[in-house]
Coordinates of C-alpha atoms and ligand atoms in Angstrom, one line a residue:
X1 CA -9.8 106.9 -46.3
X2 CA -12.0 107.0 -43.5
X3 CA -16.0 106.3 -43.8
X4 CA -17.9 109.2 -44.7
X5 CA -21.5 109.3 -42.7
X6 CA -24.6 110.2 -43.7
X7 CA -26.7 112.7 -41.1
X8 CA -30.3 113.4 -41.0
X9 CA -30.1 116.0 -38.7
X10 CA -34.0 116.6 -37.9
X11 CA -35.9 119.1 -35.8
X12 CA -37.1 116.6 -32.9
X13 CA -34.4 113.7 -34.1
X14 CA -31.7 113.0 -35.3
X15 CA -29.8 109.9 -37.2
X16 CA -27.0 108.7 -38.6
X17 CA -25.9 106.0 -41.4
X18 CA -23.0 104.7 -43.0
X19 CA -22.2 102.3 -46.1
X20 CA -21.1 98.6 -45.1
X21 CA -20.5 95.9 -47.1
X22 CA -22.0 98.0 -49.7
X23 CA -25.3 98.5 -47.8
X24 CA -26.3 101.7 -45.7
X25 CA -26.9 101.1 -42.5
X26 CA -28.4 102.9 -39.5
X27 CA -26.2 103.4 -36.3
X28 CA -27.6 102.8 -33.9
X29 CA -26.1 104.7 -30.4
X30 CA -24.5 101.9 -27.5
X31 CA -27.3 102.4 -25.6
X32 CA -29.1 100.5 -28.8
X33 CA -31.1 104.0 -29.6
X34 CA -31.4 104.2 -33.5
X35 CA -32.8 108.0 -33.3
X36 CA -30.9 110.8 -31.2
X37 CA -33.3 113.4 -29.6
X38 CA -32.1 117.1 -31.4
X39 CA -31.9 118.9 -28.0
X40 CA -29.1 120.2 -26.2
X41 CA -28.9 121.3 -22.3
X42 CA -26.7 122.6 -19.6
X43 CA -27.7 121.3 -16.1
X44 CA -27.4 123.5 -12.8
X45 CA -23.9 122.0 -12.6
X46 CA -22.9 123.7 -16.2
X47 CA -22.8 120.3 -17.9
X48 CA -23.2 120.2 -21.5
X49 CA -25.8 117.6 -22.3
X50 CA -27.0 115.9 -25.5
X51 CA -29.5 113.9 -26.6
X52 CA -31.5 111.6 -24.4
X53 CA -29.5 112.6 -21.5
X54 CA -31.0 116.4 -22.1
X55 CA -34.5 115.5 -23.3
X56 CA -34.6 113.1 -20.2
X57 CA -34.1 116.4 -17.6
X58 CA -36.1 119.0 -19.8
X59 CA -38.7 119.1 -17.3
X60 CA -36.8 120.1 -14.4
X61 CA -34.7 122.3 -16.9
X62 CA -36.8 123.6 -19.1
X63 CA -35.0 127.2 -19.5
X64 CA -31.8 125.9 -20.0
X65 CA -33.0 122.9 -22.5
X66 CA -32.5 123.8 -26.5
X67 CA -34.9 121.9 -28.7
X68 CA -36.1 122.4 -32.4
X69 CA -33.1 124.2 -33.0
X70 CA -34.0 123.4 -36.8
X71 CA -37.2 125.7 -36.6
X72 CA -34.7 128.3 -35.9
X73 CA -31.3 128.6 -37.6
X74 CA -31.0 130.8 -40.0
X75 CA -33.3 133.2 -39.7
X76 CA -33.7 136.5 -38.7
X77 CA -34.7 137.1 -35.4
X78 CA -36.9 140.1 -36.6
X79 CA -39.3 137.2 -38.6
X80 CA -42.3 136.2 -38.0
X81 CA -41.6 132.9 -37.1
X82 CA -39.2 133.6 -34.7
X83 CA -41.5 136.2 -32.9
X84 CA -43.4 133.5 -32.6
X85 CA -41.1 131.1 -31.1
X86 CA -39.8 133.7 -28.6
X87 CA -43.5 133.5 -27.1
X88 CA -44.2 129.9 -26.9
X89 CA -40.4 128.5 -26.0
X90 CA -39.3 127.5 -23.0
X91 CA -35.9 128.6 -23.3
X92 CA -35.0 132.7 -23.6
X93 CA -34.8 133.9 -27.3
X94 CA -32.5 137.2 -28.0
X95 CA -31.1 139.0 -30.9
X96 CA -27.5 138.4 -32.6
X97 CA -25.0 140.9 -34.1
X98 CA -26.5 140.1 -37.5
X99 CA -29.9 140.1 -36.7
X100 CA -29.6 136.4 -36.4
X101 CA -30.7 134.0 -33.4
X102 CA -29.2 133.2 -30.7
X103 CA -30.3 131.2 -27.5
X104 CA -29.5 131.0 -23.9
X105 CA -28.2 127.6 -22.1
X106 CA -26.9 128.1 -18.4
X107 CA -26.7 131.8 -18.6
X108 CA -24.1 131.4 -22.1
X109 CA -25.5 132.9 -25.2
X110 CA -25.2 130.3 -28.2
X111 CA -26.3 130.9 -32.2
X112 CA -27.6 128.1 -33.8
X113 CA -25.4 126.9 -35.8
X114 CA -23.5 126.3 -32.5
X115 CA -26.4 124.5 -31.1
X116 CA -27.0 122.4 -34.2
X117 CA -23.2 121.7 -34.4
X118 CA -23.8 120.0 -30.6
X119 CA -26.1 117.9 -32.0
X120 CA -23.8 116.8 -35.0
X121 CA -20.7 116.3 -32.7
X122 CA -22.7 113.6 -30.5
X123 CA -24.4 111.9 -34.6
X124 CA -20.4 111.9 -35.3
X125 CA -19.6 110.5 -31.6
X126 CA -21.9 107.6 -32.4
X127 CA -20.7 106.9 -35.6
X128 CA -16.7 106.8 -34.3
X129 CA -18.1 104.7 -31.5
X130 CA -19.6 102.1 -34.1
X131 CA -17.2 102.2 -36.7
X132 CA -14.1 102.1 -34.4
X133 CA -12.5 104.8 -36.5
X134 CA -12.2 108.4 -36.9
X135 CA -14.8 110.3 -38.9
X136 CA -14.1 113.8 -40.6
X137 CA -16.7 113.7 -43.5
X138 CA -20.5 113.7 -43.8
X139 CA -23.2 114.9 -45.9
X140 CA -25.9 116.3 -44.1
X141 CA -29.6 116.8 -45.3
X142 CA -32.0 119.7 -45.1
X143 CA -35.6 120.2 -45.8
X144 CA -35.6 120.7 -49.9
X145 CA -37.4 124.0 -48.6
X146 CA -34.7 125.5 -46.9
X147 CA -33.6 128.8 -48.2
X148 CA -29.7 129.7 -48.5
X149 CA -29.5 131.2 -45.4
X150 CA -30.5 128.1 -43.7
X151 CA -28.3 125.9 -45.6
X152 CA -25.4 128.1 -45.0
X153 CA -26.4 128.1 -41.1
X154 CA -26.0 124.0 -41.3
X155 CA -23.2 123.7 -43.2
X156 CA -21.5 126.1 -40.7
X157 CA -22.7 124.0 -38.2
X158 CA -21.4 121.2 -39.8
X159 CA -17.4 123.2 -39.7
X160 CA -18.1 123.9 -35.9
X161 CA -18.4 120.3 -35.3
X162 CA -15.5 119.8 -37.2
X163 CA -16.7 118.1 -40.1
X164 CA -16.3 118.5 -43.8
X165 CA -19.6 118.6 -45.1
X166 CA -19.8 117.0 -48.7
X167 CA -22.7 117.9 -49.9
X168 CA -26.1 119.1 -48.5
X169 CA -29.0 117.4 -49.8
X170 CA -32.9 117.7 -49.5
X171 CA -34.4 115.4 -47.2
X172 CA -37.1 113.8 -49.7
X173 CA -34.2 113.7 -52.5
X174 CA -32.2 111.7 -49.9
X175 CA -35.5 109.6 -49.3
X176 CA -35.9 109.0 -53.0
X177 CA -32.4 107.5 -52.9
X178 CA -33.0 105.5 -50.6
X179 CA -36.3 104.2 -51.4
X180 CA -34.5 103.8 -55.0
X181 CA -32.1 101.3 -53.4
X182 CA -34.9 99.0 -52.2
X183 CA -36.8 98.8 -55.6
X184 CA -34.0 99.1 -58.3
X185 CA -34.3 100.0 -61.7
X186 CA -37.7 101.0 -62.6
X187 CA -39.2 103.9 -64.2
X188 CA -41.4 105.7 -62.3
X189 CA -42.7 108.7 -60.6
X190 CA -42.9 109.5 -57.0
X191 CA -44.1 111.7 -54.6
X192 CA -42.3 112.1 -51.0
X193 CA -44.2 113.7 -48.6
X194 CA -42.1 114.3 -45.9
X195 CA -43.8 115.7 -42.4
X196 CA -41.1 115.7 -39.4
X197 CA -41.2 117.5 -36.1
X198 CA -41.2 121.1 -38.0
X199 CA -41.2 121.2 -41.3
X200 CA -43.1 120.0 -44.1
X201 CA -41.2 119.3 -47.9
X202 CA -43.2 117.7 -50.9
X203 CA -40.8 116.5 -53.8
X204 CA -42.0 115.1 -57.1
X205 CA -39.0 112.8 -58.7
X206 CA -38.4 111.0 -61.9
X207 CA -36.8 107.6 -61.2
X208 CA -34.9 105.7 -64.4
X209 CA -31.8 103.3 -64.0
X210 CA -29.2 105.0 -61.6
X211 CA -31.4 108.7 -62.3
X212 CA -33.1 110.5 -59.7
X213 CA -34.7 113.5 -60.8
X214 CA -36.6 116.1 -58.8
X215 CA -39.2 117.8 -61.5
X216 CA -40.8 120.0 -58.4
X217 CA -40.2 120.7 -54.9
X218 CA -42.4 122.7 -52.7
X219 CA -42.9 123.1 -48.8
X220 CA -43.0 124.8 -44.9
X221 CA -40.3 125.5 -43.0
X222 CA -42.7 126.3 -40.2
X223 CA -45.5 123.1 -40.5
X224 CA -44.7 119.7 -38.4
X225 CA -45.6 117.5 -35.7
X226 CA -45.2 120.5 -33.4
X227 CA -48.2 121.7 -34.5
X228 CA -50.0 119.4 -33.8
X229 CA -48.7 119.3 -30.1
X230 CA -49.5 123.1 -29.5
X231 CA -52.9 122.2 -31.3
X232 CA -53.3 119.7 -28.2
X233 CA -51.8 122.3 -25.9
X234 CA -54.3 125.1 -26.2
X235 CA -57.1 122.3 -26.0
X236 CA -55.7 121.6 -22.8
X237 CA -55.1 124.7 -21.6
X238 CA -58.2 125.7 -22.5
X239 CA -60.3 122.5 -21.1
X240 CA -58.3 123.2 -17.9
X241 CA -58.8 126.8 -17.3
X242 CA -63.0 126.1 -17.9
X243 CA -63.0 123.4 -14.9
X244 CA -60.7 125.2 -12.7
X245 CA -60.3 128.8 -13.8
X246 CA -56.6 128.5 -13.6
X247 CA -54.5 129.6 -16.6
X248 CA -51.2 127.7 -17.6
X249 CA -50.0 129.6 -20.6
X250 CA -47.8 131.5 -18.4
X251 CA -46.1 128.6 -16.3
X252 CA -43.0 127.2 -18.2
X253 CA -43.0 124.2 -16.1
X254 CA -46.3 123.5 -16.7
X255 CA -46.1 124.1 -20.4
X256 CA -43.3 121.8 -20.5
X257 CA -45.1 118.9 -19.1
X258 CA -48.2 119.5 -21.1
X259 CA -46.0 119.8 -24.5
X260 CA -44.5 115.9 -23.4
X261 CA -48.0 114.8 -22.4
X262 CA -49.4 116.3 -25.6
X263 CA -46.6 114.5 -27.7
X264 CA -47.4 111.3 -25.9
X265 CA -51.2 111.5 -26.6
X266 CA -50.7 112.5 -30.3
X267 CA -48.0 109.1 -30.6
X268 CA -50.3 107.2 -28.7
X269 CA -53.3 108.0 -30.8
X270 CA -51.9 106.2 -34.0
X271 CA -52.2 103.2 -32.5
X272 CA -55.1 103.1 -30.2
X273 CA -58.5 105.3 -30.2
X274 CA -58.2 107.0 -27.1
X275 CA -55.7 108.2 -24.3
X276 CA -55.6 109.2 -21.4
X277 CA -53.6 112.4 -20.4
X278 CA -52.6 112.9 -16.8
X279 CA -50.8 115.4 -15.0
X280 CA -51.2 115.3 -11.4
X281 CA -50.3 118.6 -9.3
X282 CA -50.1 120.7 -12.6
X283 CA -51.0 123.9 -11.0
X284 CA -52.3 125.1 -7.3
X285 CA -55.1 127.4 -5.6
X286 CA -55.9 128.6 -2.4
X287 CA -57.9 125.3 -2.2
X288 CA -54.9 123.2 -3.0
X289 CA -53.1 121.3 -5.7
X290 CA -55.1 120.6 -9.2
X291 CA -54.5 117.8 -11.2
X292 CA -55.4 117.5 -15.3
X293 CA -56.8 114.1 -16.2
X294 CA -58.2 114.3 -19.5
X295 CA -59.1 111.6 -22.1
X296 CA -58.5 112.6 -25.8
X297 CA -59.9 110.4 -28.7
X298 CA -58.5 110.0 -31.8
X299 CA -61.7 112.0 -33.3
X300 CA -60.9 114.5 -31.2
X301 CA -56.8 114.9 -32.2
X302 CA -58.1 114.9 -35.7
X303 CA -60.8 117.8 -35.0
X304 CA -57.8 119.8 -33.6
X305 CA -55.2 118.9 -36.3
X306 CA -57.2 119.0 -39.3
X307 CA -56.2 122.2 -40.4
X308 CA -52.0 121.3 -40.3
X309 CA -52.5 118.5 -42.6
X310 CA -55.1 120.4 -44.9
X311 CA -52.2 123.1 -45.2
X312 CA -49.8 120.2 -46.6
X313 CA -52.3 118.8 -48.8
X314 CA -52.5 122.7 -50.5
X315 CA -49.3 122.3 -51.3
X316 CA -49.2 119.1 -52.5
X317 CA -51.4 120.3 -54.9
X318 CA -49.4 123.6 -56.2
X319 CA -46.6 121.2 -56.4
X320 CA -47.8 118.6 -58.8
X321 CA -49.2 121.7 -60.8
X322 CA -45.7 123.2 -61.1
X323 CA -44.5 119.9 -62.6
X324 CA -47.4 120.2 -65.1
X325 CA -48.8 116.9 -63.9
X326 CA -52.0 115.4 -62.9
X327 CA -52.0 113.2 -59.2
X328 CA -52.5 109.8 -61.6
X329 CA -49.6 110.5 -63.0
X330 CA -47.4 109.9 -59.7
X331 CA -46.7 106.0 -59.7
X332 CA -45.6 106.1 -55.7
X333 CA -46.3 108.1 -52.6
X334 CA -43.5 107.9 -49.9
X335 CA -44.3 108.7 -46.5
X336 CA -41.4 110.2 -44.5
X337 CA -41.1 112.0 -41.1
X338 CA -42.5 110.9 -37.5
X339 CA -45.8 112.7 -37.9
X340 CA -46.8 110.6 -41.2
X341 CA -47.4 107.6 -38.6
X342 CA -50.8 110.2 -37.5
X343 CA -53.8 107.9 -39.3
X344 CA -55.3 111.2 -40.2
X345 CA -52.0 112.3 -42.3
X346 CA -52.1 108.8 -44.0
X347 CA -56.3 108.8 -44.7
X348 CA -55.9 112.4 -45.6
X349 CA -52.7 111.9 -48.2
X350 CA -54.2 108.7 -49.3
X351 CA -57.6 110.3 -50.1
X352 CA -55.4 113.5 -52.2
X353 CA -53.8 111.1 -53.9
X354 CA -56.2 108.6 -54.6
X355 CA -53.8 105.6 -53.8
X356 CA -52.4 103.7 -50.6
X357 CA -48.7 105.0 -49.7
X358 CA -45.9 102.9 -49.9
X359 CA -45.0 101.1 -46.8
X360 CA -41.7 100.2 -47.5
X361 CA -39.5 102.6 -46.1
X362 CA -38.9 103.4 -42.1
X363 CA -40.2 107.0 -42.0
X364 CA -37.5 107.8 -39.2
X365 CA -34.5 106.4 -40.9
X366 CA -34.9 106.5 -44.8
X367 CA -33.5 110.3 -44.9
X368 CA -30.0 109.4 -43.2
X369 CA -29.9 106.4 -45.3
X370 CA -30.6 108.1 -48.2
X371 CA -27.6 110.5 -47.3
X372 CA -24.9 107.4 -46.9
X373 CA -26.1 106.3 -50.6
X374 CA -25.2 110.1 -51.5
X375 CA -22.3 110.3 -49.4
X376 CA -21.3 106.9 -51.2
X377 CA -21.7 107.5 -54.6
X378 CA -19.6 111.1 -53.9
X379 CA -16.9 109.3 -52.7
X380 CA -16.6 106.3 -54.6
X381 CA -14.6 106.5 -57.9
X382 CA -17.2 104.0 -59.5
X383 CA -20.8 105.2 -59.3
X384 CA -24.0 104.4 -61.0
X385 CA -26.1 107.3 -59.5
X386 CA -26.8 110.4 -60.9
X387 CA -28.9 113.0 -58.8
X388 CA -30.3 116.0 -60.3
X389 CA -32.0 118.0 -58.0
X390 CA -33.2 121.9 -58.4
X391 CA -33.8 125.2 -56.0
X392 CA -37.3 125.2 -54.4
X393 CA -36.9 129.3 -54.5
X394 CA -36.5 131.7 -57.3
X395 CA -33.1 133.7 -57.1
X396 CA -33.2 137.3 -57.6
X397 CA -32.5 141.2 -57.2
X398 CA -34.2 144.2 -56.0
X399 CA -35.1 146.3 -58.9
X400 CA -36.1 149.7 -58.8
X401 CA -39.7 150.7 -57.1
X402 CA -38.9 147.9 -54.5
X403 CA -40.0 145.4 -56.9
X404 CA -38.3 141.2 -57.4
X405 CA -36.6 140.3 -60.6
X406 CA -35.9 136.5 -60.6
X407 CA -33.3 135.5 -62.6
X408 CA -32.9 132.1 -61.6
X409 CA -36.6 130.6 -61.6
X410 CA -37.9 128.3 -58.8
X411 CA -37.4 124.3 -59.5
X412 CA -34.5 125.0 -61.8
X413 CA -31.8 122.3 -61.4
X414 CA -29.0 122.9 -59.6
X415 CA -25.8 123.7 -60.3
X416 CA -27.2 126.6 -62.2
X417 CA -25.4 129.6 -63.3
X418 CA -27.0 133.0 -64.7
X419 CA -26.1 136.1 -65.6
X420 CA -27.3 139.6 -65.7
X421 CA -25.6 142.7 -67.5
X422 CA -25.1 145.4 -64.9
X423 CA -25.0 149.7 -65.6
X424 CA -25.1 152.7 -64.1
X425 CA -27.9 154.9 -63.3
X426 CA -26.0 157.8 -62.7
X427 CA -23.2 160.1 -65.1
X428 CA -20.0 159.5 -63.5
X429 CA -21.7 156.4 -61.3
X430 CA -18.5 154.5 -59.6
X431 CA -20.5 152.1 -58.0
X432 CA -23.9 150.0 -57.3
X433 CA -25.3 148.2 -54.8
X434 CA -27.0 144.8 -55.4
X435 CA -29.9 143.4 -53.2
X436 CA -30.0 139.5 -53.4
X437 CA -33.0 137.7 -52.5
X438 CA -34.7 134.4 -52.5
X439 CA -38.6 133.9 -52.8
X440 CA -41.6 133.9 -54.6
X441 CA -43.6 137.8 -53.8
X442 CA -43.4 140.5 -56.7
X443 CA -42.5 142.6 -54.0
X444 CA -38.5 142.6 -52.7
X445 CA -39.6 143.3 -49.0
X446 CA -41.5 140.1 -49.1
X447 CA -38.4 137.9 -49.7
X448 CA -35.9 136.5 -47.7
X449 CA -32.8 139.3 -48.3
X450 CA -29.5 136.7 -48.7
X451 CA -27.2 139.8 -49.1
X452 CA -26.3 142.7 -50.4
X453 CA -22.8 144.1 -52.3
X454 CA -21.1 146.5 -53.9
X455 CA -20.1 146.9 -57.2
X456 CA -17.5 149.5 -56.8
X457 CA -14.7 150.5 -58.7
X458 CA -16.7 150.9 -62.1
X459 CA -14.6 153.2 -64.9
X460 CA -16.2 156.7 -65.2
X461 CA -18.6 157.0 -68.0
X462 CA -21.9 158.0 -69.3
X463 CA -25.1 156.5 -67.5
X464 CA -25.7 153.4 -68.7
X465 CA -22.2 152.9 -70.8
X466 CA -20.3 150.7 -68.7
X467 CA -21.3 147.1 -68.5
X468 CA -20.9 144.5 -65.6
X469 CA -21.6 141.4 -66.1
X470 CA -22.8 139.6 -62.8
X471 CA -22.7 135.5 -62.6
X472 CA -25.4 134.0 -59.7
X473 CA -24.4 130.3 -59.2
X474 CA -26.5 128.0 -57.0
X475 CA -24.3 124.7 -56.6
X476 CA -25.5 121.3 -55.7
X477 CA -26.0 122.4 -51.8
X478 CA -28.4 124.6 -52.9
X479 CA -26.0 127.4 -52.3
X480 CA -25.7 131.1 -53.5
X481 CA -22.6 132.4 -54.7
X482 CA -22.4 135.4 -56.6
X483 CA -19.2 137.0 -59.2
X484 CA -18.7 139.9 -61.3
X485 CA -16.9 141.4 -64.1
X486 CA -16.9 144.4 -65.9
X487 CA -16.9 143.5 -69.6
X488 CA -14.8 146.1 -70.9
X489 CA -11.8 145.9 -68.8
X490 CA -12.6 142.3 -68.4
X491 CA -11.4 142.5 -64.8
X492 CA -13.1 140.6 -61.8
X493 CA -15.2 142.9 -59.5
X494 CA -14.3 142.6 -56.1
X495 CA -17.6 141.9 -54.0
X496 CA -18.4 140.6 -50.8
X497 CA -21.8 139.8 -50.7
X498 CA -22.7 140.1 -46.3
X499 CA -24.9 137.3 -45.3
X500 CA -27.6 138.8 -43.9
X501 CA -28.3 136.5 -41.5
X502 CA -25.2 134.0 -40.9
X503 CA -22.0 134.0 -38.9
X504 CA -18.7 135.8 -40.3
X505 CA -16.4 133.3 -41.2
X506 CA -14.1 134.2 -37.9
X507 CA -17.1 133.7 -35.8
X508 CA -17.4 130.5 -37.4
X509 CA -13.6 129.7 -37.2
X510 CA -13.6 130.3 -33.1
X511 CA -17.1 128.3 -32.0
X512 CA -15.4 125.5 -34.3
X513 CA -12.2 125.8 -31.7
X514 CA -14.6 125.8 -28.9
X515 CA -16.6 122.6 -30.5
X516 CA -13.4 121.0 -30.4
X517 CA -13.0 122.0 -26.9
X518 CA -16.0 120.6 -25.8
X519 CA -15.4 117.0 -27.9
X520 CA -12.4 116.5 -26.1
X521 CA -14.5 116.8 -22.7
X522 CA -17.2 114.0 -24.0
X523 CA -14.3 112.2 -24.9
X524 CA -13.1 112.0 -21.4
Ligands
AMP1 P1 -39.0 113.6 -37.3 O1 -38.7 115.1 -37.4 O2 -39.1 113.0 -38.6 O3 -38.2 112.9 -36.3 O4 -40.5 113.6 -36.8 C1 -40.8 113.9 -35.5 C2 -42.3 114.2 -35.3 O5 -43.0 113.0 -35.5 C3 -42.6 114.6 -33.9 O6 -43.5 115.7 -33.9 C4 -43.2 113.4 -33.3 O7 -44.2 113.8 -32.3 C5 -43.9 112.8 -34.5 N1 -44.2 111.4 -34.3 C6 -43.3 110.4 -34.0 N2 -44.0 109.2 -33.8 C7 -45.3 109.4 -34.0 C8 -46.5 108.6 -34.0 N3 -46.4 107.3 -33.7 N4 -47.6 109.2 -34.3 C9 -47.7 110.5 -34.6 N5 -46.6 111.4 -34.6 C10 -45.4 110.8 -34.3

């Protein structure tokens, strides 16, 4: 049996690991790159590129370059946060059949799952390339807050890049494991605060011999290192239009080079005290070309960023209340994600929880390796590693009045099974529609809707006679499935729940014979 990898597959990068000799190991690409930029582009002479390659030309490209993918797939394109995106992207934004998300690249319209499964296909490219052998199996990790709808996105992604994916698991989970490996066998409790490029995850764990146990999980889906650049953005934007009266919030080239530039400064920063941001020729007047030199201090990037990492700390702080705990009672605090180097993320998190992080694990790496332990210890027959995890959102149904009924509560472990005894609100009543949502609001509109079925071909009776018993399972992915059956007849309902936001499987089925397509081209 070939080696099953382990993918982080992150909003700004991505990374891959694999067991050897026992050990996981990071991959590192032949170019000796141990991080894969998540971006995808197709040049002026409609070549697909990923990686370095496309964040190298996003510059010159920037309407054609796909990046933070992650901040996108799987919702709907009539949220919020997509609204959002659509204003402050580089690259065009439009609406899908389902009223998902898809993108355009070189004048071709892609959903995200498409775009994600891109990024997969050149993690699984590496990985062959390294292991000199073929590779058809991965498990993949998410952010723990990730609803159904997003997990269901990634693991199609992971079919249109032709892999099978094992299991998905949270990304602090995974960073447990692999912190787990490193300091065996003690008892403890930990704390992973994990900030990437776009989203923010807290996980509170119990670790005993070989158990890993998630008591709480709690997060953003919207809240990373991204922020922080648009923070530095408008600053600049701002400090530029006061000394020369020349707005750049409408130039995509120029937004493009001040999103790099602000990345830089921000990287910069948590090493030294001050940079230096310069853009020469950033924008033109009648009296010629103007150039942006600017020096930012590390005061400065904190006055602007504050606010981001107060947000995290909030939650932090509903999360260790939700595992009825006190902050002295968490033994470890594991930094993960690029934007935990930021000095101000580690004073701030330090200061909440009154002790010194751990240093031990790499914050860009621990999350793949934490996902070749799982993909390990799923595929070996002898494993000492059992990992409990649980669903960061209540499960539920619209009830009548527009109102939420959980039935399976937040931080429940997973795989979790419930039922709920269906009737009829009607004499005669043949069949009922069920609304299935995922949140935390009172109110059904304020949830994210994962589908909706029919429960049809109920026996004629009396309101209220007839019974049907309906079975919501959440497996170890963290995803829904629902089943039915009427208690009398004891026969199985037929129901189709339709995602509300996904791909239909045959959609799925022909971008997966495109992916393959487009692998055999990198190939050559
Ligand atoms: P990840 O999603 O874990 O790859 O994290 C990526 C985020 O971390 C991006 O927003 C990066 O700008 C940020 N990042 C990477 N290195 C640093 C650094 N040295 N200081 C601050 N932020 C960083």
């Amino acid at each position: 049996m070939g080696k099953v990898i382990g993918i982080d597959l992150g909003t700004t990068n991505s990374c891959v690991s694999a067991m050897d000799d026992g050990r996981p190991i990071v991959i590192p690409s032949k170019a000796g790159y141990r991080t894969t930029p998540s971006v995808f582009a197709v040049t002026e002479k409609d070549k697909k590129l990923v990686g370095h390659l496309a964040k190298r030309q996003a510059i010159t490209n920037p309407k054609n370059t796909i990046y933070s993918a992650k901040r996108l797939i799987g919702r709907r394109f009539s949220s919020p946060e997509v609204k959002k995106a659509t204003k402050t992207y580089s690259y065009q934004i439009t609406k899908g059949p389902h009223d998902d998300v898809r993108v355009i690249s070189g004048g071709k319209e892609y959903s995200l799952p498409e775009i994600s499964a891109m990024i997969l296909l050149e993690m699984k490219r590496i990985a062959e390339e390294y292991l000199r052998e073929k590779v058809t199996e991965a498990v993949i990790t998410v952010p723990a807050y990730f609803n159904d709808n997003q997990r269901q996105a990634t693991k199609d992604a992971g079919i249109v890049a032709g892999l099978e994916v094992l299991r998905i698991i949270n990304e602090p989970t995974a960073a447990a494991l692999a912190y787990g490996m490193i300091k065996k066998r003690r008892e403890e409790r930990i704390a992973v605060y994990d900030l990437g490029g776009g989203t923010f995850d807290i996980s509170i764990l119990e670790l005993g011999a070989g158990v890993f146990e998630v008591i709480s999980t709690a997060g953003d889906t919207y809240l990373g290192g991204e922020d922080f650049d648009t923070g530095i953005m408008d600053y600049l934007v701002e400090e530029f239009s006061g000394s020369t009266g020349i707005n750049l919030s409408d130039d995509r080239m120029a937004l493009q080079r001040l999103s790099d530039a602000a990345e830089k400064a921000k990287c910069e920063l948590s090493a030294v005290k001050e940079a230096q941001i310069n853009l020469p020729f950033i924008a033109s007047d009648t009296r010629g070309p103007k150039h942006l030199d600017l020096r930012l201090t590390r005061e400065k990037l904190a006055e602007l960023t504050k606010d981001i990492v107060e947000r995290t700390i909030k939650i932090c702080e509903e999360t260790i209340q939700q595992a009825k705990l006190n902050k002295k009672d968490i033994n470890e605090v594991i930094l993960v994600g690029g934007q935990t180097r930021s000095p101000l993320v580690q004073e701030m998190v330090r200061n909440f929880f009154g002790k010194q992080p751990h240093k031990g694990v790499h914050p860009d790496e621990v999350v793949a390796i934490g996902a070749a332990v799982q993909a390990a210890a799923l595929t070996e027959e002898k494993t000492e590693l059992l990992l409990l995890d649980v669903t960061p959102l209540s499960l539920g149904i619209a009830t009548h009045g527009g109102f939420f009924t959980p039935l399976i509560e937040r931080n429940t472990t997973v795989p979790v099974r419930k039922s709920h005894i269906f009737t009829t609100a009607r004499d005669d009543q043949t069949t009922v529609k069920i609304r299935v949502l995922q949140g935390e609001s009172d109110r059904a509109d304020d949830n994210e809707l994962l589908g909706e079925f029919m429960l049809s071909g109920i026996r004629k009776a009396k309101k209220g006679e007839p019974e049907i018993d309906v079975s919501f399972d959440i497996n170890a992915d963290g995803i829904v499935n629902v089943s039915a059956k009427d208690l009398e007849t004891k026969k199985e309902q037929s129901i189709t729940v339709t995602a509300s936001s996904g791909l239909t499987e045959d959609e799925v089925r022909q971008m997966a014979e495109e992916a393959q397509m487009y692998e055999l081209e990198l190939k050559q």
